[in-house]
């Protein structure tokens, strides 16, 4: 131990209600008022620290209002100062003893300790503040940790007064504005005159819902802000429009459309034409293309805007959580976003700290600050009052740490702290501002992005081939071409436009969009079904889960526990329902059993239940209840009903707690050490019955005896107790045993103590040779429908395993009730499981169904080995120690009700109702996401193949080199394919039948055999119909006899060709509409309309598509280069398109096995012939591609840069306005980001990016507590 550190006496915990007025300055030697000794429910109290007195004055004040001095000092355990100590004169001309502390910054004056940094000067400037401290001054305590700044602020009581709060009652729920102001000097004077009394740290009278009033905490929000970060600058809708348009293909198409428009106008206005032929309208095509581009950009931008808005809402929702605060003297649950400076917040093991502050008091608080400060060691916290007292005494050292840092985790202990900084002013909030990241890309999005590039390459190759074929034909016909230059230029422009439009259609940019839409829709619906998705990848991964490792308590059971049986000593059995047929032992009722207890045994049992507990009284849904662990609340209910226990706080009043041993999932127990009235100490322990029984060597043979003298626990008594444990376990009861042991001193002689606190003993050293008190059996009924949910998972090919801390018998009994345990299933205990080698584990895992008496590390090992075997693992967890397993699993589910904040941050999905049935819903929606993507992929590839081949063949075969599908028509098809279909197919809700199939393996291809069968089959039918109409329709429909010979023959023929082309276009679009219905199913079942009435998106979007197509045919003749058709022609179009539904039935009747054999043969033949061709094309088109890239950079890079700079300037102006409001960010960052992005783009064209090695990881932010507000 450091020689500079004095040990404080053991921290007692008792229930003293200390009411006080923060604005009242009491003399140090004042007699406590009667109210100071009144008792209030359950208040944990830090020790009374001795008060230091100075020579010649009752206050301590140096010239700099600090304890800084060079005077020699000494100290004694009687808290008096050496009379020879030199003194200094304060400004009030009073004699003072000056002290020398021992911590970094001790020599700093108040002004030096609180001097602002240049980058934070504005945080020290506050206008019209009613508080004594500015945000900047409060931040100095943690930037970095500074005891000097804490001293300069006057300590915990000065902060209490200066922040207008109360360390006991917290903030008032009625506070709005604060009329009375307090100055810095006035607040810090409290530190020199306020007595350093023992202070309660938990005033847990009741849990109430915080009421909201208009303008609540107005001044606090104005000065200190709330616990939100400024909203990340979401991409504006105009930027999204630009991003949608900022595509090289669309830009080239725009340029070609402009050229076409200019040439068309020139041809119509600047060139002579035959009056009989009418006014040329070639310019309409260019204008129509531009309008179509605008529509595509608008629809895409609006779609992206909707997606961004949904994900912003999800991000805010997933990081919101409830924290426990003290307001108006009552414990209330508030949103983490509503935490205010001055709030008093509770700390418990597993909490994630939401804001910076100073520890008011507590017991055994240790925090993991590695995510916030990088400090890997667990940091022990000291109460602010004790730290201040040590400063007064001159014994403070740098090891004292009262600072609570946002973003850190509470590893152990309980207590409360005073919030001093929130939001962007908190230390972790500042870090988070620099770590705001974009939405994650899921594995499916990345995989589809790669597929989209390959499809785009094939489409671009087809377009390039078409362009050069038509270009060669055009150049070959130039010598005999008598048209005007404008007309010839228009023909060339048309060739370019058709080629570019094919690229637009061929590039499936809708694939990643479909994933995003499906994910956003699924996460929104999952939230309604109690699944809060924190990571998008979990949504799609959950659909392919092959095993679920589930907790028991609260997930499979209701977590509504009741004591229904028990054993007092080793002879007295009691139960709620007496089994009269049991002749071997006498079973008493609860009342009869507890009436037999002697007063000392009753008192001991009451201590074991009430004192050795972290539960407390509160309210839920307007009724009084117990808040805390359900096991402990069951015990408290039993004590209240049968032991005559009054309010818990009264039972705890006056009990001095010396040391707490919080519940540990590894040792399966918890304990507490109390000081008895006779000066001795008693250790009370409760935990898993069979483990506790192994620790016991003595018992109380007679519970009616007036004394607590223990006797040796005989082997027969031990066996009798174990038999009771087995009996309880076979009835699916959780068994809890209670032990105790008395000591003459604490810590006992000869035991090891904690390294950093010699007054605290190690649990393993003192929990030996205990005295057995009794066992209780606690019933926790199964949740309604859990057996059905487990059966649905098993039908879906998902193995459900139960991982629990209960003993083997209890776990097996409950697993059988759930349907998890089968006759051939294996049940194993955690200690045995962890002793197996990897090979042995791999052998038993396929049959392992229940892992009992497991620790969090057992769960982690189980998940690791299952993943090694190729399983996709989902796991549930609620404790802090479950974090590694939750992180390791493919999908981690944390408990929204019973889970700690550490578990929630480690998980991917939060079960808001802690219900196993909600996991089944997550599986259904996960499969729905994967199905939605597959449906859209099947639809889009079909359209891609058909549209590209139809446009290619018709353009090559046409004498005038025009495709049957014009550029505007192709853009309409592209809009249907990329946007409307994505919305329609991505929003199909899952049905129960989705669980009737096995999970998709991890390495399964994106396009299955069945999908290829439908894609190729539908493409063949659509091409067959359109080619017949295009090439033979003129004769089949009798068009060859409708035009009489004469001067109007050519005009009539052109009109008929336009009419026929219109029918081809109309038929093609209707086939896509009908095929969209086919794609609602991915299996070979025939009902494609199943559940369609529940998908309003699908119905609405198809109505838009049908309405749009009808309107185009009737009124879009000029723009779309079509002609209005009559009723019989409409009938021909519909009747040609409708059979694709029947054709789909035929395709579904073909077994997938036969289809696979055909595809394998065709693919081998295709590859054999295509490889040489692809090599030739690669050699030919590589120079062309490089030339095109160079041309694009030369033409469009300046345009892009100009646009980005323009947007950046607008952002700069907006940022300046926001900064005026105190919310702005650096607007220059937009310009720098634009330039950096441009340089990155240019660099990517010039040099290939380096390969990322496995050792290179992207920067990951630490766990985040504060989040962006919506």
PDB file of C-alpha atoms in Angstrom, residues 91 107 421 451 596 689 704 738 1057:
ATOM      1  CA  UNK A  91      -8.206  37.724   2.837  1.00  0.00           C
ATOM      2  CA  UNK A 107       0.303  23.615  -6.729  1.00  0.00           C
ATOM      3  CA  UNK A 421     -21.540  17.209 -18.246  1.00  0.00           C
ATOM      4  CA  UNK A 451     -23.039  -9.049 -58.829  1.00  0.00           C
ATOM      5  CA  UNK A 596     -42.014 -22.652  14.415  1.00  0.00           C
ATOM      6  CA  UNK A 689     -28.322 -24.616  -3.757  1.00  0.00           C
ATOM      7  CA  UNK A 704     -36.941 -23.611  17.238  1.00  0.00           C
ATOM      8  CA  UNK A 738     -28.856 -19.563   2.310  1.00  0.00           C
ATOM      9  CA  UNK A1057     -44.730   0.125 -88.268  1.00  0.00           C
TER      10      UNK A1057
END
